[in-house]
GROMACS .gro file of C-alpha atoms in nm:
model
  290
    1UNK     CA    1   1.964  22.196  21.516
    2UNK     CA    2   1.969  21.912  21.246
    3UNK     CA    3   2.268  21.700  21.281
    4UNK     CA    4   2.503  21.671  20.924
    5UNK     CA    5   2.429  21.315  20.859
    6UNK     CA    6   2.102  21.330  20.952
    7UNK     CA    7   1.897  21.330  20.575
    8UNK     CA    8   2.111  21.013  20.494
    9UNK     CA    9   1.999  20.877  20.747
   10UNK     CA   10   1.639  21.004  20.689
   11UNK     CA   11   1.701  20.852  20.313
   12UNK     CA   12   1.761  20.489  20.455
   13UNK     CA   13   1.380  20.498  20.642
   14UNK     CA   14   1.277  20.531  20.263
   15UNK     CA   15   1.374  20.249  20.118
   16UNK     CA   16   1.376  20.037  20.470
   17UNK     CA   17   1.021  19.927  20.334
   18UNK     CA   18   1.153  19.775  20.000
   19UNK     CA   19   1.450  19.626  20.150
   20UNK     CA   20   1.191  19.448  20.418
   21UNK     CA   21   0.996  19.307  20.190
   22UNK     CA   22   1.277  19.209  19.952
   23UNK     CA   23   1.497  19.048  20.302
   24UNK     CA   24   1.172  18.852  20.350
   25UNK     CA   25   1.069  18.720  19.959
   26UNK     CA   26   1.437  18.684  19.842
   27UNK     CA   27   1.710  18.703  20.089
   28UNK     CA   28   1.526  18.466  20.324
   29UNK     CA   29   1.418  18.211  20.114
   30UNK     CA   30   1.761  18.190  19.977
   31UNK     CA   31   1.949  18.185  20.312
   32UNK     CA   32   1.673  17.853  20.429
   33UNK     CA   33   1.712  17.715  20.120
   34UNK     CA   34   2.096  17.686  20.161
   35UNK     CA   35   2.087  17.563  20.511
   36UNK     CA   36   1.816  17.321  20.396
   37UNK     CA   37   2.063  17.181  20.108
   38UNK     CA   38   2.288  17.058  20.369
   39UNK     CA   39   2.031  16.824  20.508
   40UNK     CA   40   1.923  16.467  20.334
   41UNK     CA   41   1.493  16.574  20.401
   42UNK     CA   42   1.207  16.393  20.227
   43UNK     CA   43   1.003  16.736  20.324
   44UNK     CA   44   0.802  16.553  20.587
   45UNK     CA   45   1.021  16.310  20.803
   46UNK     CA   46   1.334  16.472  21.054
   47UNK     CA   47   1.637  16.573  20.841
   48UNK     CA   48   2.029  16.428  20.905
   49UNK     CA   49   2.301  16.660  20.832
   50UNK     CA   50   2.461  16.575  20.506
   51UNK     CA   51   2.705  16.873  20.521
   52UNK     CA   52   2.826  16.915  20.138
   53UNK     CA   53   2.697  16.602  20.033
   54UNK     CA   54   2.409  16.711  19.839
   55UNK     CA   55   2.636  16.922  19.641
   56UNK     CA   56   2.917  16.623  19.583
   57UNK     CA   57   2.595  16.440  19.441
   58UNK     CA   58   2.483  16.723  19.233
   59UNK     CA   59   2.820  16.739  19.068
   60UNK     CA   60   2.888  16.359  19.057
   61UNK     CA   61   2.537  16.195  18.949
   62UNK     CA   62   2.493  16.158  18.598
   63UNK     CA   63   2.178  16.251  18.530
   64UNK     CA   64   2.212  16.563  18.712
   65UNK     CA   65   2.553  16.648  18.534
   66UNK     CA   66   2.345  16.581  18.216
   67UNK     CA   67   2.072  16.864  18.361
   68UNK     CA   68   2.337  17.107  18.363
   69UNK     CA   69   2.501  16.982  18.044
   70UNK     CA   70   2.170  17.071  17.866
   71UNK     CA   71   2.145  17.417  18.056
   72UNK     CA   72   2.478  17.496  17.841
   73UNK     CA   73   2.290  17.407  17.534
   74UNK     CA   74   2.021  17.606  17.572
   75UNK     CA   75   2.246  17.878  17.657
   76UNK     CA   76   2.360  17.864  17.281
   77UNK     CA   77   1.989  17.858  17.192
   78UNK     CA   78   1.849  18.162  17.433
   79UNK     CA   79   2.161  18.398  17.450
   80UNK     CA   80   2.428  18.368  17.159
   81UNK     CA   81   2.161  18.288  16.917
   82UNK     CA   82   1.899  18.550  16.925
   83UNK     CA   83   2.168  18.860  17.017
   84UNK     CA   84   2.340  18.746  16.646
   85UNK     CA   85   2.006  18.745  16.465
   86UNK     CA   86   1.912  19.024  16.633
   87UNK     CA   87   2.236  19.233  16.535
   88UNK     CA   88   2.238  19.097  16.164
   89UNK     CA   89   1.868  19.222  16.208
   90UNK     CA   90   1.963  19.579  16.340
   91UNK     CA   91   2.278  19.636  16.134
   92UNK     CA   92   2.035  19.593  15.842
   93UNK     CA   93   1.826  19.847  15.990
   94UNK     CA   94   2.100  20.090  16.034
   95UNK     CA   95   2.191  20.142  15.683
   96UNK     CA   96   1.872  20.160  15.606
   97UNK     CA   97   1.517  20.232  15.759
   98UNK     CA   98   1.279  19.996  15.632
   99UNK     CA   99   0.889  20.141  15.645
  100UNK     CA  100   0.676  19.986  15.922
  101UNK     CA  101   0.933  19.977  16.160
  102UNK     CA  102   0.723  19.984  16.474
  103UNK     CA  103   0.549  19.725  16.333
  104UNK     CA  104   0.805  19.474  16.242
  105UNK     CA  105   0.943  19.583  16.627
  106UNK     CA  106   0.583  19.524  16.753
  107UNK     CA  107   0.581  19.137  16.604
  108UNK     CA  108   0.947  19.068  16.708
  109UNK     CA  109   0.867  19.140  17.097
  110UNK     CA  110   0.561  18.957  17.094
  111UNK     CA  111   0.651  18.662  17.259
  112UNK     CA  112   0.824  18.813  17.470
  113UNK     CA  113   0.453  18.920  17.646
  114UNK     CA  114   0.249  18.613  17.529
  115UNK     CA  115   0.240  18.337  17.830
  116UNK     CA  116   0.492  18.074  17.807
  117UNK     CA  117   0.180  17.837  17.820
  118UNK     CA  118   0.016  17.996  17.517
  119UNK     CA  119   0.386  17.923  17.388
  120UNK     CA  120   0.426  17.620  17.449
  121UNK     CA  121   0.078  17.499  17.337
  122UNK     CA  122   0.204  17.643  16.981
  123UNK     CA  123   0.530  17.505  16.924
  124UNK     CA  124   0.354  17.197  17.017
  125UNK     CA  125   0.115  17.188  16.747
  126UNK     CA  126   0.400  17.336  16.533
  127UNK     CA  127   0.655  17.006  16.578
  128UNK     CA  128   0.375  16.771  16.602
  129UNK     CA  129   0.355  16.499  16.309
  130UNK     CA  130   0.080  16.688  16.153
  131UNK     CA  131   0.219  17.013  16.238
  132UNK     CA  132   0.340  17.262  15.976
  133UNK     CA  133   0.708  17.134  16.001
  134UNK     CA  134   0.645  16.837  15.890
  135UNK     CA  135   0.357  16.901  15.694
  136UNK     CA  136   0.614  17.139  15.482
  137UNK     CA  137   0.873  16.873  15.455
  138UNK     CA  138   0.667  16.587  15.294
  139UNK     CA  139   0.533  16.855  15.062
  140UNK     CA  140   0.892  16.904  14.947
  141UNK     CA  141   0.957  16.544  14.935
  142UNK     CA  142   1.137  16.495  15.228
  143UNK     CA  143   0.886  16.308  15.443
  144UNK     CA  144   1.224  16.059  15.538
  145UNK     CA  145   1.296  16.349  15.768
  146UNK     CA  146   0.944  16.441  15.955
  147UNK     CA  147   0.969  16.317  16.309
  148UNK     CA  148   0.788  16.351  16.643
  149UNK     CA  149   1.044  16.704  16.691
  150UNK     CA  150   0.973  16.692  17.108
  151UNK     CA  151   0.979  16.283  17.142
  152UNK     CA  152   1.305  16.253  16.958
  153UNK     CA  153   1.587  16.197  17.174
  154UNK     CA  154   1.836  16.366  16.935
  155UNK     CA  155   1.573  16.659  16.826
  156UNK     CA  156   1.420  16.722  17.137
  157UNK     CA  157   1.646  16.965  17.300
  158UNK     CA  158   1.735  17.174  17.027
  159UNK     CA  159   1.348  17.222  16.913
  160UNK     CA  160   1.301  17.362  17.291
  161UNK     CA  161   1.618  17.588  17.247
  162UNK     CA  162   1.490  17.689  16.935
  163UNK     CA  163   1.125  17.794  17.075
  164UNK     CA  164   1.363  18.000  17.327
  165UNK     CA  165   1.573  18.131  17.037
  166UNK     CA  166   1.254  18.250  16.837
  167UNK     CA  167   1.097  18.434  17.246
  168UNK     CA  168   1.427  18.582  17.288
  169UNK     CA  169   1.469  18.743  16.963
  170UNK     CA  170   1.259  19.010  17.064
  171UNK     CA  171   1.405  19.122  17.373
  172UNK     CA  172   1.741  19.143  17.200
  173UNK     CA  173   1.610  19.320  16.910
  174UNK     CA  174   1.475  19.541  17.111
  175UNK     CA  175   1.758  19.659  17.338
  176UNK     CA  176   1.987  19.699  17.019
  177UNK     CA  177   1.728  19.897  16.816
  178UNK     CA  178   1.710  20.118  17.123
  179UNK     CA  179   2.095  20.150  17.113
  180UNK     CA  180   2.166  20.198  16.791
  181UNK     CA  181   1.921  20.511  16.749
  182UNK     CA  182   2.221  20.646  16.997
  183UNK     CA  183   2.530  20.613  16.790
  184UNK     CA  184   2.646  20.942  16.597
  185UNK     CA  185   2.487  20.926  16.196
  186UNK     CA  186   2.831  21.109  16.155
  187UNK     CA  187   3.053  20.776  16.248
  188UNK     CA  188   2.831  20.547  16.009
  189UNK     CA  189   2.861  20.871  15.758
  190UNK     CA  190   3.254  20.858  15.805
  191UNK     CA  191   3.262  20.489  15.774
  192UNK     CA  192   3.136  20.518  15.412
  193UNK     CA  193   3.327  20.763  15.328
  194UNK     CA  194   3.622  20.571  15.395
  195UNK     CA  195   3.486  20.300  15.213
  196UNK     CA  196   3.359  20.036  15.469
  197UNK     CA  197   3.122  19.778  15.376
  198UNK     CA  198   2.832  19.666  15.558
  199UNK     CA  199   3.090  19.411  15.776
  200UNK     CA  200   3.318  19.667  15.883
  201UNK     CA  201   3.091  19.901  15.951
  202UNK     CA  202   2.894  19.649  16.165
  203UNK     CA  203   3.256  19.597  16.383
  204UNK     CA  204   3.338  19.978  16.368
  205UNK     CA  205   3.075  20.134  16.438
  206UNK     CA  206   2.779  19.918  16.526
  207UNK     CA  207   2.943  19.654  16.795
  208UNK     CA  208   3.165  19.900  17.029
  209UNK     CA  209   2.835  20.145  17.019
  210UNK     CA  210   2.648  19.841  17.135
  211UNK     CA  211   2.854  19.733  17.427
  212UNK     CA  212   2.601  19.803  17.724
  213UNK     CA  213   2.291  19.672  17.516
  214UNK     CA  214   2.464  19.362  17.406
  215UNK     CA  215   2.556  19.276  17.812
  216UNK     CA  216   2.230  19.358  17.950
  217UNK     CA  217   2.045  19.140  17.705
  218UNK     CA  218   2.310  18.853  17.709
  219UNK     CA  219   2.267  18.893  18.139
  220UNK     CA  220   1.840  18.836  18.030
  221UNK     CA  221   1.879  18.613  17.829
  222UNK     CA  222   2.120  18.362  18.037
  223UNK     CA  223   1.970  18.362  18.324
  224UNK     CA  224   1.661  18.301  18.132
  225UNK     CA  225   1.779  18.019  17.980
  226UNK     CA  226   1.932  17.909  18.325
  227UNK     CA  227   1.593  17.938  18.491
  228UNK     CA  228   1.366  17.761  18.175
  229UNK     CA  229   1.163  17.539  18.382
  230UNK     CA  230   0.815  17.610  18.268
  231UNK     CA  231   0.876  17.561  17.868
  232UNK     CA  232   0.996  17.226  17.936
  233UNK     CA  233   0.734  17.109  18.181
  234UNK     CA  234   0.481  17.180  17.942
  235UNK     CA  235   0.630  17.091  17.599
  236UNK     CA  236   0.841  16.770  17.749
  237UNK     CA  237   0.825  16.713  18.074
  238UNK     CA  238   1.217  16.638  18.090
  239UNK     CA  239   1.184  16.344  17.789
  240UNK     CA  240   1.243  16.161  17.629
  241UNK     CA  241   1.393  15.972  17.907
  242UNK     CA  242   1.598  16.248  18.059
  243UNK     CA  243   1.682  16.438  17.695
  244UNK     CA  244   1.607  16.790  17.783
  245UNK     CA  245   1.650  16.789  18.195
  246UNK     CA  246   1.735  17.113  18.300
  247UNK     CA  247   1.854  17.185  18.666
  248UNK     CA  248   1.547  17.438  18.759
  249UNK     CA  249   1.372  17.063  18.613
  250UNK     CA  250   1.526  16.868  18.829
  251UNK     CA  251   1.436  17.096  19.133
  252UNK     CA  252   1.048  17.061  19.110
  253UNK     CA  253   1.143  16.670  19.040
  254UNK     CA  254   1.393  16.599  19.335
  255UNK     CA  255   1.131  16.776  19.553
  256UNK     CA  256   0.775  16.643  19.426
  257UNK     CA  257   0.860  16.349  19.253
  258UNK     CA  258   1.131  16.181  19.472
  259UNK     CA  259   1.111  16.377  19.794
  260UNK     CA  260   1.481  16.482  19.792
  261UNK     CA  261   1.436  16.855  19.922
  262UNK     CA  262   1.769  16.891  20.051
  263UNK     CA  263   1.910  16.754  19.745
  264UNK     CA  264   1.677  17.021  19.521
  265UNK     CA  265   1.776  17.308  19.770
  266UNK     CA  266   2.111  17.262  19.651
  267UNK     CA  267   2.074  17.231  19.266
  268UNK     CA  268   1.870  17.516  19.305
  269UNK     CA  269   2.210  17.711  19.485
  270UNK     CA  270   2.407  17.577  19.264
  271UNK     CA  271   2.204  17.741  19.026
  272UNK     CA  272   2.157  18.092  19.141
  273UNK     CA  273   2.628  18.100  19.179
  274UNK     CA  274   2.617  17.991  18.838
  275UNK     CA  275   2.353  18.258  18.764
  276UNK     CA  276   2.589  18.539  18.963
  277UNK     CA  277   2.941  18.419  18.816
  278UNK     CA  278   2.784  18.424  18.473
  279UNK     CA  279   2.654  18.798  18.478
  280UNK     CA  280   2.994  18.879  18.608
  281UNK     CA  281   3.170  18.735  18.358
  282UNK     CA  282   2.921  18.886  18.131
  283UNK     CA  283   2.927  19.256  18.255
  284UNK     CA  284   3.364  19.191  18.263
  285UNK     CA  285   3.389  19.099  17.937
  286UNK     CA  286   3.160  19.273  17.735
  287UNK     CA  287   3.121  19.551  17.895
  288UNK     CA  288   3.437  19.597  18.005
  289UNK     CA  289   3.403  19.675  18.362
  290UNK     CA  290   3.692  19.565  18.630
   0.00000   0.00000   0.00000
């Protein structure tokens, strides 16, 4: 006689293989990476217990404070950025459908599936002194303002955010043109009728039907821009000086470069609460959830 409970139980042996495999590649490394932040370890030599000092020096060194100071700027760059092209993008396309759509989608998500180090080889060539940036700006008489973009100290952050603004577009664009084909023709119908112009509808209509698309692709795109290591390895390398250090940067550096492993295990914590208080705040507010 089969007992009640018994298919739920049956149910768990199902998924016990995923959850093995993801207890060994994720929740593992995560757990020995946080007991290995509370040691002072060069990787090779014994390690002293440092308790919660590695964090007190994540918070209180400078240069590390910077790291995370530029993580906020490229948040601006990856997340707000893109989502407000992209809606300017898809309100457009909800009053009217331009031919070639699935074209113009096709381009837009292109990055998104190109390697970052095809990317990054680009942009390279694109903000280098004979690049097209500056190639356009002496032709238009403003050679005063070409520059080396990505040895600048001023310029060099926001030309990585920017590469990030112009990979994230896509992703956003993406999610809202999938939304939008959801909301009621009737409610953009009614909208004109009542006499509401291309703003209002946008706020009436377009925004509160976008609500679930607009969290899940500001979630993406923050954690992507928390996580951006490999764009600015290969366009900067953290420079100049320490201009656009970014904590998941200063991981591979504490633990390669300067052999502080405990001290990278626990930027690279710090990291993945940020990452988790962030999407909550995220799915709150925009969303709405409790």
């Amino acid at each position: 006689m089969r007992h009640p409970g018994e298919p739920r139980r049956i149910g768990y042996l199902y998924v016990l293989p995923a959850f093995v495999v993801y207890a060994a590649f994720l929740l593992w490394p995560l757990l020995h990476g946080a007991y290995l932040s509370l040691f002072r370890w060069d990787g090779l030599t014994v390690g002293t217990w440092a308790g919660l000092g590695n964090y007190r020096q994540a918070i209180s060194d400078p240069q590390l404070r910077g790291s995370f100071w530029h993580a906020v700027v490229l948040l601006f760059f990856y997340a707000i950025l893109p989502c407000c092209i992209a809606f300017v993008l898809v309100s457009a396309m909800s009053r009217s459908r331009p031919r070639g759509m699935t074209f113009f989608r096709t381009v837009l998500f292109l990055p998104q599936v190109v390697a970052m180090v095809a990317v990054a080889v680009a942009w390279q060539w694109i903000y280098s002194d004979h690049g097209p940036i500056n190639g356009t700006l002496r032709f238009a008489g403003l050679g005063g303002l070409t520059r080396g973009w990505l040895g600048d100290f001023t310029w060099a952050l926001p030309s990585v955010g920017l590469i990030g603004t112009w990979v994230e577009i896509g992703l956003a664009m993406v999610l809202f043109l999938a939304g939008v084909q959801k909301i009621p023709r009737e409610l953009y119908e009614a909208a004109r009728v009542d006499g509401a112009g291309a703003v209002r509808e946008f706020f009436a209509v377009t925004l509160p039907g976008l609500r679930r698309e607009l969290a899940i692709a500001l979630t993406l795109t923050t954690v992507a821009a928390l996580r951006n290591f490999d764009l600015i390895y290969l366009t900067t390398g953290g420079g100049p000086g320490n201009a656009t250090k970014v904590p998941a940067y200063e991981v591979y550096n504490r633990t390669f470069n300067t052999g502080e492993v405990g001290l990278a295990c626990a930027i690279g914590i710090t990291i993945a609460i940020i990452v988790f208080v962030v999407t909550a705040v995220i799915n709150r507010v925009v969303e709405g959830r409790p």
